[in-house]
XYZ file of N, CA and C in Angstrom:
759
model
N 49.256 49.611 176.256
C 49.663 50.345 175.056
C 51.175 50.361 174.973
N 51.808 49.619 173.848
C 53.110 49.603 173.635
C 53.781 50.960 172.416
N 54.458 51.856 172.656
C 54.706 52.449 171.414
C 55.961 51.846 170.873
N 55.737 51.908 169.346
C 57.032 51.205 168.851
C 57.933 52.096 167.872
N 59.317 52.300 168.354
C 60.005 53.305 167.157
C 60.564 52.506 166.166
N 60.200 53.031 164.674
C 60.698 52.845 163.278
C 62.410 53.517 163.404
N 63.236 53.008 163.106
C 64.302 53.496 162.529
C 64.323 53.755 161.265
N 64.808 54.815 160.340
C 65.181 55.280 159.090
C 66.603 55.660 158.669
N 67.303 55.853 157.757
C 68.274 56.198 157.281
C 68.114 57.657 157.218
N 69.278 58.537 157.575
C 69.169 60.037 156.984
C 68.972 59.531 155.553
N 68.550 61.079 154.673
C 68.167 60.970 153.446
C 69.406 60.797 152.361
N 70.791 61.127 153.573
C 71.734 61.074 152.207
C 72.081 59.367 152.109
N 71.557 58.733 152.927
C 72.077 56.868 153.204
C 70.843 56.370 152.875
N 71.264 54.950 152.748
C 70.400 53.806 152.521
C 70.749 53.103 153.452
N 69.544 51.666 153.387
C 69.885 50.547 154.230
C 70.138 49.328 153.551
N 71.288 49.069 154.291
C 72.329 47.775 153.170
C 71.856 46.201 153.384
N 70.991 46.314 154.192
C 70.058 45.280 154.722
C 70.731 44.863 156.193
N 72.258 45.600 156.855
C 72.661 45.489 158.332
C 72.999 46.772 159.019
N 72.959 47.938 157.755
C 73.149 49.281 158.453
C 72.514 50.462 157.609
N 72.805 51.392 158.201
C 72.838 52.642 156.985
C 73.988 52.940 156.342
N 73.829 52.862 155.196
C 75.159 53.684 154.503
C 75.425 54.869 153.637
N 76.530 55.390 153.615
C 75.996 56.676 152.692
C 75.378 56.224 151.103
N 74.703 57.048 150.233
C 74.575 56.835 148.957
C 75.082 57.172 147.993
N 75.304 56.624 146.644
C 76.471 56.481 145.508
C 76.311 58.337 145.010
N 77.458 58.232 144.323
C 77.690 60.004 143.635
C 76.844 59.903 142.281
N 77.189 60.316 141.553
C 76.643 60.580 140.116
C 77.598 59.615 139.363
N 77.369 58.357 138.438
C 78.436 57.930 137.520
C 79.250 56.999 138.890
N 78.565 56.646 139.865
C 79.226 55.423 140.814
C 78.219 54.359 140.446
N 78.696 53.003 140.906
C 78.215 51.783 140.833
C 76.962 51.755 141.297
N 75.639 51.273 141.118
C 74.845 50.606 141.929
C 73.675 49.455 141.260
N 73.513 49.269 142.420
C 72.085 47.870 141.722
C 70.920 48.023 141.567
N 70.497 49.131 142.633
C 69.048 49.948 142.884
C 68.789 51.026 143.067
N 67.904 51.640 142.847
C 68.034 53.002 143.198
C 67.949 53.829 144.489
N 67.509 53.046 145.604
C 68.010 53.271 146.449
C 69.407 54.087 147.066
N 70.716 53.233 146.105
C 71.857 53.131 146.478
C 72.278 54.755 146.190
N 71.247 55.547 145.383
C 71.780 56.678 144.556
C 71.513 57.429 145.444
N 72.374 58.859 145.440
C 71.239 60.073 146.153
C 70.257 60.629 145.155
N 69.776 61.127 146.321
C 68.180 61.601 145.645
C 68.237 62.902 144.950
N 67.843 63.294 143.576
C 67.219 62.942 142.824
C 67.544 61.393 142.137
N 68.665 61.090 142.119
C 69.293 60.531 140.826
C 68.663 58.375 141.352
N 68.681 58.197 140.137
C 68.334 56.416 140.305
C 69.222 56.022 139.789
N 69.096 54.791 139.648
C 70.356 53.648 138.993
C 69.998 53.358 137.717
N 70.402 53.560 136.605
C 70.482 53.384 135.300
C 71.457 52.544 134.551
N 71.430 51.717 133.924
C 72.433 51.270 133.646
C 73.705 50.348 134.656
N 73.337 50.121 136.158
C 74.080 49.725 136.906
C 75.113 51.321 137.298
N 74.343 52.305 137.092
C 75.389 53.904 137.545
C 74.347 54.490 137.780
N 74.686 55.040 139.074
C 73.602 56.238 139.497
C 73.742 57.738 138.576
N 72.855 57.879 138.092
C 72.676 59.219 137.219
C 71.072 59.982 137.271
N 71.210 61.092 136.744
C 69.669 62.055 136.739
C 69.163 61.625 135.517
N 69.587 61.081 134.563
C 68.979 60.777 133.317
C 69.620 62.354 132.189
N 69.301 61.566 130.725
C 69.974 61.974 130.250
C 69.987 63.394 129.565
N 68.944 64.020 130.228
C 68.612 65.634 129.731
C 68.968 66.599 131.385
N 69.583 65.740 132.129
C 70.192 66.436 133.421
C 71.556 65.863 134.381
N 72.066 66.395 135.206
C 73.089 66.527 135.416
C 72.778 66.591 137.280
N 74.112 66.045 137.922
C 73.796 65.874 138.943
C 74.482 67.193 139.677
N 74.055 68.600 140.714
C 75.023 69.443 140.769
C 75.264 69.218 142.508
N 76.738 69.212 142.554
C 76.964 68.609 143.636
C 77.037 69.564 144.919
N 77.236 70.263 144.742
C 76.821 71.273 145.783
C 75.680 72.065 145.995
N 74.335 71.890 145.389
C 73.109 72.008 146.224
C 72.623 70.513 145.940
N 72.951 69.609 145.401
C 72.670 68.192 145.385
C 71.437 67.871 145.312
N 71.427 68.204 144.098
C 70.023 67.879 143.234
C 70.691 67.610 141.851
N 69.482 67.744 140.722
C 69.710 67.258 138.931
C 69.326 68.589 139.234
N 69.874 68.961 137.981
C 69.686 70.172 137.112
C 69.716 70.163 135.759
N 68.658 70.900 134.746
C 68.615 70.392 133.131
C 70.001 70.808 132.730
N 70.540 69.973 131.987
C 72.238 69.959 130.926
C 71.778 71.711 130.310
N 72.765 72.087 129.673
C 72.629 73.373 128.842
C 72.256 73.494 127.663
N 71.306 74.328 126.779
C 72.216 74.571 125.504
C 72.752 75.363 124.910
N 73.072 75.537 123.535
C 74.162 76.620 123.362
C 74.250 78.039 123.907
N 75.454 78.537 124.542
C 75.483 79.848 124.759
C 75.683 80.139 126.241
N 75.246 79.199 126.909
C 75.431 78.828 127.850
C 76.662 78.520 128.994
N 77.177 79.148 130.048
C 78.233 78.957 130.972
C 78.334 77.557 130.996
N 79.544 77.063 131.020
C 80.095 75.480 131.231
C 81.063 75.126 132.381
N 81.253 74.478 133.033
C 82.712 73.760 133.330
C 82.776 72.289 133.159
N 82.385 71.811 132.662
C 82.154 70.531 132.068
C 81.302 69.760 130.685
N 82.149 69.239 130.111
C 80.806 69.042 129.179
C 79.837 68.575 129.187
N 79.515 67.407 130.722
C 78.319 66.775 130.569
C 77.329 67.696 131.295
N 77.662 68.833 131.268
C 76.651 70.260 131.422
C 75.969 70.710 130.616
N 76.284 69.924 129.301
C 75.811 70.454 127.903
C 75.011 69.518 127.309
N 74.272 69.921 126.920
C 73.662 69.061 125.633
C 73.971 68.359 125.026
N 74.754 66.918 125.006
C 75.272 66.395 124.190
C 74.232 65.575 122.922
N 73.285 65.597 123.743
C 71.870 64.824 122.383
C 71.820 65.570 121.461
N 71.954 67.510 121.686
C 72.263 68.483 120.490
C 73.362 68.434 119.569
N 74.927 67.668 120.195
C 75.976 67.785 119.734
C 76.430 69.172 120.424
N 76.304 69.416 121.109
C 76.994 70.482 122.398
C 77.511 69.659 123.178
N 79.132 70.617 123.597
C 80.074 70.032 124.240
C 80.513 71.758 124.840
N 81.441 71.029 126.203
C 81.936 72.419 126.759
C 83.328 73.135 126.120
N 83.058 74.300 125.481
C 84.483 74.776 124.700
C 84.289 76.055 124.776
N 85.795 76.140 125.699
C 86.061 77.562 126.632
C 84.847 78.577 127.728
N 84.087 77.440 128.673
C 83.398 77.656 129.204
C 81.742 77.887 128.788
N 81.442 77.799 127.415
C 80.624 77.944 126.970
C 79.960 76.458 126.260
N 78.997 75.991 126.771
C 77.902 75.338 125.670
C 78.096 75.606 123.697
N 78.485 74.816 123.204
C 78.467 75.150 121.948
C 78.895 73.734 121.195
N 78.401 73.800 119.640
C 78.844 72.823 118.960
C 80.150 71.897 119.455
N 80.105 71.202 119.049
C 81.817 70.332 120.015
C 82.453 69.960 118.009
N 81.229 70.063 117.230
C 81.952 69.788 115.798
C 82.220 71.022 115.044
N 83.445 71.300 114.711
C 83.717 72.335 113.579
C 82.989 72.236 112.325
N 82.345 71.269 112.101
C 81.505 71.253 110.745
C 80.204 71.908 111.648
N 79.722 71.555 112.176
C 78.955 71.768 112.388
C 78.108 73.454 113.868
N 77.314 73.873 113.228
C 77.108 75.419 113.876
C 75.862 75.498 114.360
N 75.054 76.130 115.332
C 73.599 76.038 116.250
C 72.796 76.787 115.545
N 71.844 75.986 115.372
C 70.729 76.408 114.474
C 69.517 76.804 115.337
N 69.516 78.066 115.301
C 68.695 78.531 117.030
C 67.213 77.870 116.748
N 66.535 77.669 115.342
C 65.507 77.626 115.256
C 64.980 76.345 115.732
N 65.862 75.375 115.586
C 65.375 73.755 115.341
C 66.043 73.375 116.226
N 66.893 74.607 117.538
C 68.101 73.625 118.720
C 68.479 72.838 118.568
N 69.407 72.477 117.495
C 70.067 71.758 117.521
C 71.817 72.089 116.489
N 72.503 71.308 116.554
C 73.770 71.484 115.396
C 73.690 70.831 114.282
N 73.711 72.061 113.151
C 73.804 71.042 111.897
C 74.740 71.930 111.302
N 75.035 71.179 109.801
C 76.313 71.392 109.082
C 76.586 73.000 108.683
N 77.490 73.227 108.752
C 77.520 74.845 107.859
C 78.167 74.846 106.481
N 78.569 76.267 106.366
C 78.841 76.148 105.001
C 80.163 75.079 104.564
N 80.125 74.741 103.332
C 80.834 74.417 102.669
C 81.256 72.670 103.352
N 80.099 72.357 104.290
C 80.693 70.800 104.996
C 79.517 69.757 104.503
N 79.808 68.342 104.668
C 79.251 67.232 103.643
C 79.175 66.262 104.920
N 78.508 65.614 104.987
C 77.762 65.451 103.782
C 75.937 65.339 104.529
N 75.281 66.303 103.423
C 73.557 66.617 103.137
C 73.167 65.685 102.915
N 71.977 65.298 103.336
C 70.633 64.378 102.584
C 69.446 65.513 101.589
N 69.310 66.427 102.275
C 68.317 67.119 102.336
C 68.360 69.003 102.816
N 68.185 70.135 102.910
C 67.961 70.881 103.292
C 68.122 70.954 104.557
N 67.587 70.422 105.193
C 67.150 70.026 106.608
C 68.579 69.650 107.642
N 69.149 69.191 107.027
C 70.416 68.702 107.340
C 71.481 70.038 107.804
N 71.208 71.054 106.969
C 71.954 72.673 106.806
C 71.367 73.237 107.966
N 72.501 74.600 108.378
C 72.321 75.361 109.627
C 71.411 76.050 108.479
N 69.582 76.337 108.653
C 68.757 77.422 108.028
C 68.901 78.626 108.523
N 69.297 78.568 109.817
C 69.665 80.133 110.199
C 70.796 80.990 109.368
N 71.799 79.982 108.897
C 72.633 80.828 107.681
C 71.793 80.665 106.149
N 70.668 80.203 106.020
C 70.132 80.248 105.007
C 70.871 78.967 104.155
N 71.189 78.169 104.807
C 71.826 77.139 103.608
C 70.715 76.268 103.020
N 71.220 75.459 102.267
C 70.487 74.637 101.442
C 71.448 73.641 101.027
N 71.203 72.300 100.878
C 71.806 70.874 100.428
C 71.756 70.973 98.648
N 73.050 70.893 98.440
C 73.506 71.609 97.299
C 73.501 70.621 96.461
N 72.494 70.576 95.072
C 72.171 69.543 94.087
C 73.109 70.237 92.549
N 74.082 70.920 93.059
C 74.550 71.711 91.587
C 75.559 72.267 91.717
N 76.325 72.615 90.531
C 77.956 73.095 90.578
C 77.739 74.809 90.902
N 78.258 75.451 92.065
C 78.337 77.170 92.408
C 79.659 76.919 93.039
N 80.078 78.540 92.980
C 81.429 78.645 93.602
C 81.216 80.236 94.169
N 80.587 79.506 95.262
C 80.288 81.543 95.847
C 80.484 81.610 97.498
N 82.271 81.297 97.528
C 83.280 81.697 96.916
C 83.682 79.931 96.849
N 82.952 79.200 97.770
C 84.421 77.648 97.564
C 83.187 76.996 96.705
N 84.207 76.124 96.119
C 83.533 75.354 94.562
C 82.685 74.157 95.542
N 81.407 74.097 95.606
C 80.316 73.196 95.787
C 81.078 71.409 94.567
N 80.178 70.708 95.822
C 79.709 69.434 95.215
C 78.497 69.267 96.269
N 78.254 68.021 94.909
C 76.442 67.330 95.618
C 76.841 67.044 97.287
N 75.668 67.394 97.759
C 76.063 66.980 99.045
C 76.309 67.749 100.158
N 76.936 68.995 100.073
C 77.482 70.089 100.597
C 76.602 71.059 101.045
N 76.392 71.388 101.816
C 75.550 72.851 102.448
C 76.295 73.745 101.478
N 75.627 74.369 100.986
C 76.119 75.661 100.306
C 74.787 76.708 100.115
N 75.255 77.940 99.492
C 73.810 79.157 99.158
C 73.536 78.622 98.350
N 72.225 79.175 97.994
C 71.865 78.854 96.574
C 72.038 79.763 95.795
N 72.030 79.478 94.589
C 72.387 80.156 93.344
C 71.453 79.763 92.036
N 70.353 80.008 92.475
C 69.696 79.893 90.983
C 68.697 81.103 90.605
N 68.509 81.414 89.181
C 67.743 82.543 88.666
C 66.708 82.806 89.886
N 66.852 84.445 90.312
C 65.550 84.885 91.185
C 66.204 85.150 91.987
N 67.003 84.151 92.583
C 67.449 83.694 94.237
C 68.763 82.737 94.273
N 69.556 84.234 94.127
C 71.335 84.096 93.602
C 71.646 84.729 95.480
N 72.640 83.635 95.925
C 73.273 84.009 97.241
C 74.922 83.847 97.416
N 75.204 84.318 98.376
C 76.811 84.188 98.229
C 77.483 84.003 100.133
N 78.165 82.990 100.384
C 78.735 82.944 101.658
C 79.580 84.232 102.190
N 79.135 85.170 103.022
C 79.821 86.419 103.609
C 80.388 85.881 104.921
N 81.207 84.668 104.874
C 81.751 84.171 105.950
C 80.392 83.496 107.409
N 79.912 84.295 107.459
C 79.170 84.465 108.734
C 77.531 83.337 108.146
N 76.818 83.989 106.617
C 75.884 83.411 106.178
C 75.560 83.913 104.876
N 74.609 83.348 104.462
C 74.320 83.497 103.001
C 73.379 84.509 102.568
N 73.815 85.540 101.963
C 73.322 86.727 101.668
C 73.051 87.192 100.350
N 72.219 88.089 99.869
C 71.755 88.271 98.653
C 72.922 88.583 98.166
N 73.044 88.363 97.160
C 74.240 88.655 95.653
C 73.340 90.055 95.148
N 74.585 91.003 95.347
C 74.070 92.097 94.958
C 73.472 92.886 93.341
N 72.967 93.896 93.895
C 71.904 94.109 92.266
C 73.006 95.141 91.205
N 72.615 95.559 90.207
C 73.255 96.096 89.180
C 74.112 97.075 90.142
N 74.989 97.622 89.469
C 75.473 98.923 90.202
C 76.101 98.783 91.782
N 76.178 97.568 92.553
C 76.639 97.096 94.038
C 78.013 96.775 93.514
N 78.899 97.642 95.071
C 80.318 97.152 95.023
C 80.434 95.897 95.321
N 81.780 95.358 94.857
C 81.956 94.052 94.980
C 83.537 93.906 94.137
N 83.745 92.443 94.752
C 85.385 92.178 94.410
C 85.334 90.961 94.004
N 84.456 90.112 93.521
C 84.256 88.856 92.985
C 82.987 88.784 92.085
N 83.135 87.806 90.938
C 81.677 87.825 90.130
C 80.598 87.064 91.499
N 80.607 86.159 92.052
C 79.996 86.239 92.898
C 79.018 86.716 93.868
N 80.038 87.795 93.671
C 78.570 88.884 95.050
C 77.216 89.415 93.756
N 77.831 89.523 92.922
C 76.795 90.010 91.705
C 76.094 89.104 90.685
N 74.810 89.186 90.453
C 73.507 88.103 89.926
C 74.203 88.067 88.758
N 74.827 86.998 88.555
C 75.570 86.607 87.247
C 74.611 86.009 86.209
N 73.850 85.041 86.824
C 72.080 84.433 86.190
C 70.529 85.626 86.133
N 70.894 86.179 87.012
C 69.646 86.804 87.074
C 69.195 87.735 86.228
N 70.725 89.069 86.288
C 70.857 90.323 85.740
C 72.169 90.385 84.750
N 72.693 88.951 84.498
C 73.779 88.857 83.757
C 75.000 90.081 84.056
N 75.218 90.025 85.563
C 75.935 90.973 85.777
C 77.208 90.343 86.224
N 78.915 91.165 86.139
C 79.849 90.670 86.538
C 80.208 91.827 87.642
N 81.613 91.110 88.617
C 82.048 92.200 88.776
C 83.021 92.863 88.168
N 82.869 94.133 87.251
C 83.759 94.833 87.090
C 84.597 95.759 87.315
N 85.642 96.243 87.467
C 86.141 97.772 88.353
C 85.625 98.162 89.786
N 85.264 96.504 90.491
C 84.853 96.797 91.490
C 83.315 97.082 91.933
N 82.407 97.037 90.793
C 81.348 97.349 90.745
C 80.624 96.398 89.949
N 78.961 95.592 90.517
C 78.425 95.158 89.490
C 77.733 95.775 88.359
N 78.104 95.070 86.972
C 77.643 95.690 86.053
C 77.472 94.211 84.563
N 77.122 94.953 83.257
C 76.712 94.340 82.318
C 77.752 93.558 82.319
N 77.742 92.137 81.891
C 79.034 91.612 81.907
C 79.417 91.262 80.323
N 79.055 92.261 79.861
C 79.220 92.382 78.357
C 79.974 93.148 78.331
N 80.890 93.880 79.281
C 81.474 94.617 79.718
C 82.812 94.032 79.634
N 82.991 92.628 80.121
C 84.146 91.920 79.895
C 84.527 91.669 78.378
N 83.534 92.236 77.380
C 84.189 91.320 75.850
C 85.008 92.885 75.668
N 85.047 94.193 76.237
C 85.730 95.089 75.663
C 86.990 94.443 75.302
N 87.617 95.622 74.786
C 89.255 95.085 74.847
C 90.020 96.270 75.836
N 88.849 96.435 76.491
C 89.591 97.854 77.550
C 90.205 96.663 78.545
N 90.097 95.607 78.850
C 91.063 94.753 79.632
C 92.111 94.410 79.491
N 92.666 95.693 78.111
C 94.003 95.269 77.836
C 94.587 96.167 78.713
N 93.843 96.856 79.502
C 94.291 98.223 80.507
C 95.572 97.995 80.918
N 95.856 96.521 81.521
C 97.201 96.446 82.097
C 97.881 96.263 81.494
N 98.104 96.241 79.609
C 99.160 96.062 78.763
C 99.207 97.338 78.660
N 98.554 98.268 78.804
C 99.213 99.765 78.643
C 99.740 100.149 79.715
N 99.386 99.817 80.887
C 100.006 100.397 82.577
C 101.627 100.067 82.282
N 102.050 98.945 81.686
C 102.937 98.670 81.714
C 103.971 99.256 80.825
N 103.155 99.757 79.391
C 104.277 100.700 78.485
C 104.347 102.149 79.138
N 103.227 102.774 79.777
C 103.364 103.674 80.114
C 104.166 104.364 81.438
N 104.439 103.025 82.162
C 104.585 103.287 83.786
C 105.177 104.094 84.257
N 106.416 104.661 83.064
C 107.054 106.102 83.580
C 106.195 107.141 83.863
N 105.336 107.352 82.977
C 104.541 108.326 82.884
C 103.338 108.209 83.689
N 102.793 107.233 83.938
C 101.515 107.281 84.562
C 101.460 106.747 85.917
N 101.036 107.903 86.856
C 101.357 108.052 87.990
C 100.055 107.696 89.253
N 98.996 107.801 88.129
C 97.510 107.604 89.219
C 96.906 106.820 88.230
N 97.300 105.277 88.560
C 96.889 104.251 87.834
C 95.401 103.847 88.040
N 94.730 104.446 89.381
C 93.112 104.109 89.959
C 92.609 105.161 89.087
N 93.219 106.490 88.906
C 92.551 107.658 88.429
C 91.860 107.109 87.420
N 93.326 106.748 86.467
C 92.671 106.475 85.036
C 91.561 105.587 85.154
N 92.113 104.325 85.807
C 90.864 103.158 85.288
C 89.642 103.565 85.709
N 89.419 104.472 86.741
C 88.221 105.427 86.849
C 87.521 106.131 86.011
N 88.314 106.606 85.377
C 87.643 107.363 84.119
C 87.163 106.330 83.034
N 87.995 105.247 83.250
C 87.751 104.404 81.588
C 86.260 103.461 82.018
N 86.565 103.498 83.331
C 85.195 102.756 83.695
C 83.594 103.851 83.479
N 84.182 105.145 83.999
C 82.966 106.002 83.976
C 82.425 106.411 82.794
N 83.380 106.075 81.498
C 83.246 106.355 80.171
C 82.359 105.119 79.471
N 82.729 103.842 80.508
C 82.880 102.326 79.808
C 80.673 102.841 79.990
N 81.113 103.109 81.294
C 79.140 102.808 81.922
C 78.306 104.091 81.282
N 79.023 105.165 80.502
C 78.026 106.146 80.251
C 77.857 105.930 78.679
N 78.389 105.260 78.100
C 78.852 104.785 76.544
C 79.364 105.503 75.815
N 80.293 106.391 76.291
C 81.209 106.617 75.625
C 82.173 105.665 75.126
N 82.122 104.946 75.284
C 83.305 103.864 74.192
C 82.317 102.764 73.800
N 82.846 102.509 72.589
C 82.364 101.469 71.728
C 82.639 100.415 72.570
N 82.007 98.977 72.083
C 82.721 97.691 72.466
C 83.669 96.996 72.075
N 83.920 97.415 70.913
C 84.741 96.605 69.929
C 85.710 97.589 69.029
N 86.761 97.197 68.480
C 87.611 97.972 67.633
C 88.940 98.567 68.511
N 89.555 99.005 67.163
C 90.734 100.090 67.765
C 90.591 101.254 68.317
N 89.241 101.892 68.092
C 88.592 103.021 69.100
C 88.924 102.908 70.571
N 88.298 101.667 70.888
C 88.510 101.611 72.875
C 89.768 101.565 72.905
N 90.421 100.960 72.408
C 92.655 100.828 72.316
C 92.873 102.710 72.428
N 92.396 103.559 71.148
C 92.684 104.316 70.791
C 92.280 105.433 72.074
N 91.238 105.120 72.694
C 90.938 105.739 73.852
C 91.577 105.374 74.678
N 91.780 104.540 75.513
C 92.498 104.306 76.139
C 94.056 104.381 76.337
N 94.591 104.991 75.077
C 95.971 105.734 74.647
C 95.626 107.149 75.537
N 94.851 107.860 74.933
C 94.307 109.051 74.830
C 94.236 109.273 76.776
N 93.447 108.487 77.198
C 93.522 108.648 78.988
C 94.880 108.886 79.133
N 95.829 107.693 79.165
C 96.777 107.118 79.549
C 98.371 108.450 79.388
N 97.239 109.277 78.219
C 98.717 110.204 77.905
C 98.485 111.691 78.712
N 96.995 111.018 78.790
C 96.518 112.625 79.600
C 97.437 112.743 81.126
């Protein structure tokens, strides 16, 4: 009975066909996979984990890449098949057009960036939509563009962050925009949405009187307060030298 010993390589080496040698890093040369450490094979003539993992070198194994939200020190820690890259330690979009759409994991366009095929194309988590029509709520749309939508029913407006209902009759606001201009034919007026029949007064000559009066008139919000609370209870006509004539009448009070 003869016993016979096998020689092997430790697990971090291979055999070069005359010795053991150590095995390649992550992103080094090789021919086989052998040459790699273990997990990782030879791809491409480079030892790597493949492309949904990452090689971590100090417990020396693959580990899955990140996605958004996620701690970084590198970007190939990230998701790059998502369009995640490492910026300021975190997993996140690597494109300024583009923002993480938690639903569908992945990055797509946000507001006001081009160019759409389809819906689909838009971050839906801000509610966008691939914009087939002229809106300006607040930056002026073209075809192509992620933007809110804006049509009768289902009027929206960009609040920086995402696209939010355009408010109902009677909602503050500082742009016609935030208020259903199609829906409820409302503007913003005095800060408030309302009839935008409101704009044909000639009480918008308000600031040609601020200006004859300015010695005298000292609480310029007061008044237009009143002319507004008069405008919405109907006390003033729409038309004529009446609303002028009222609006004397505040102005001297």
């Amino acid at each position: 009975y003869v016993s016979i010993k096998i020689g092997v390589c430790e697990t971090t080496q291979y055999f070069d066909g005359s010795k053991c040698t150590p095995r390649f890093l992550e992103f080094e040369r090789c021919f086989f996979d052998d040459m790699c450490l273990l997990p990782m094979s030879c791809q491409s003539y480079l030892c790597t984990c493949g492309d949904l993992f990452y090689f971590e070198n100090s417990t020396m194994t693959c580990l899955p890449k990140l996605k958004s939200g996620y701690f970084c020190d590198k970007n190939l820690h990230c998701r790059s098949d998502l369009g995640l890259g490492c910026l300021n330690n975190e997993c996140s979009c690597d494109s300024s057009d583009h923002t993480w759409a938690s639903q569908v994991e992945d990055c797509l366009l946000t507001y006001g960036k081009r160019f759409c095929h389809n819906d689909l194309n838009c971050n839906m988590n801000e509610n966008l939509i691939c914009q087939a029509q002229n809106c300006s709520c607040p930056q002026k749309s073209e075809i192509g563009m992620c933007d809110c939508n804006r049509t009768l029913g289902n009027e929206q407006f960009w609040n920086g962050k995402q696209c939010t209902i355009a408010g109902v009759y009677g909602r503050n606001c500082t742009n016609n925009f935030h208020c259903q201009t199609l829906t409820q034919k409302t503007e913003c007026l005095f800060g408030i949405c309302n009839c935008h029949d409101l704009a044909q007064f000639q009480i918008l000559d308000w600031e040609h009187f601020f200006e004859q009066k300015n010695s005298k008139t000292k609480n310029k919000e007061s008044i237009r307060l009143k002319i507004f609370v008069q405008l919405t209870s109907g006390f003033l006509v729409k038309k004529g030298k009446y609303v002028k004539n009222s609006i004397k009448k505040l102005l001297d009070t």
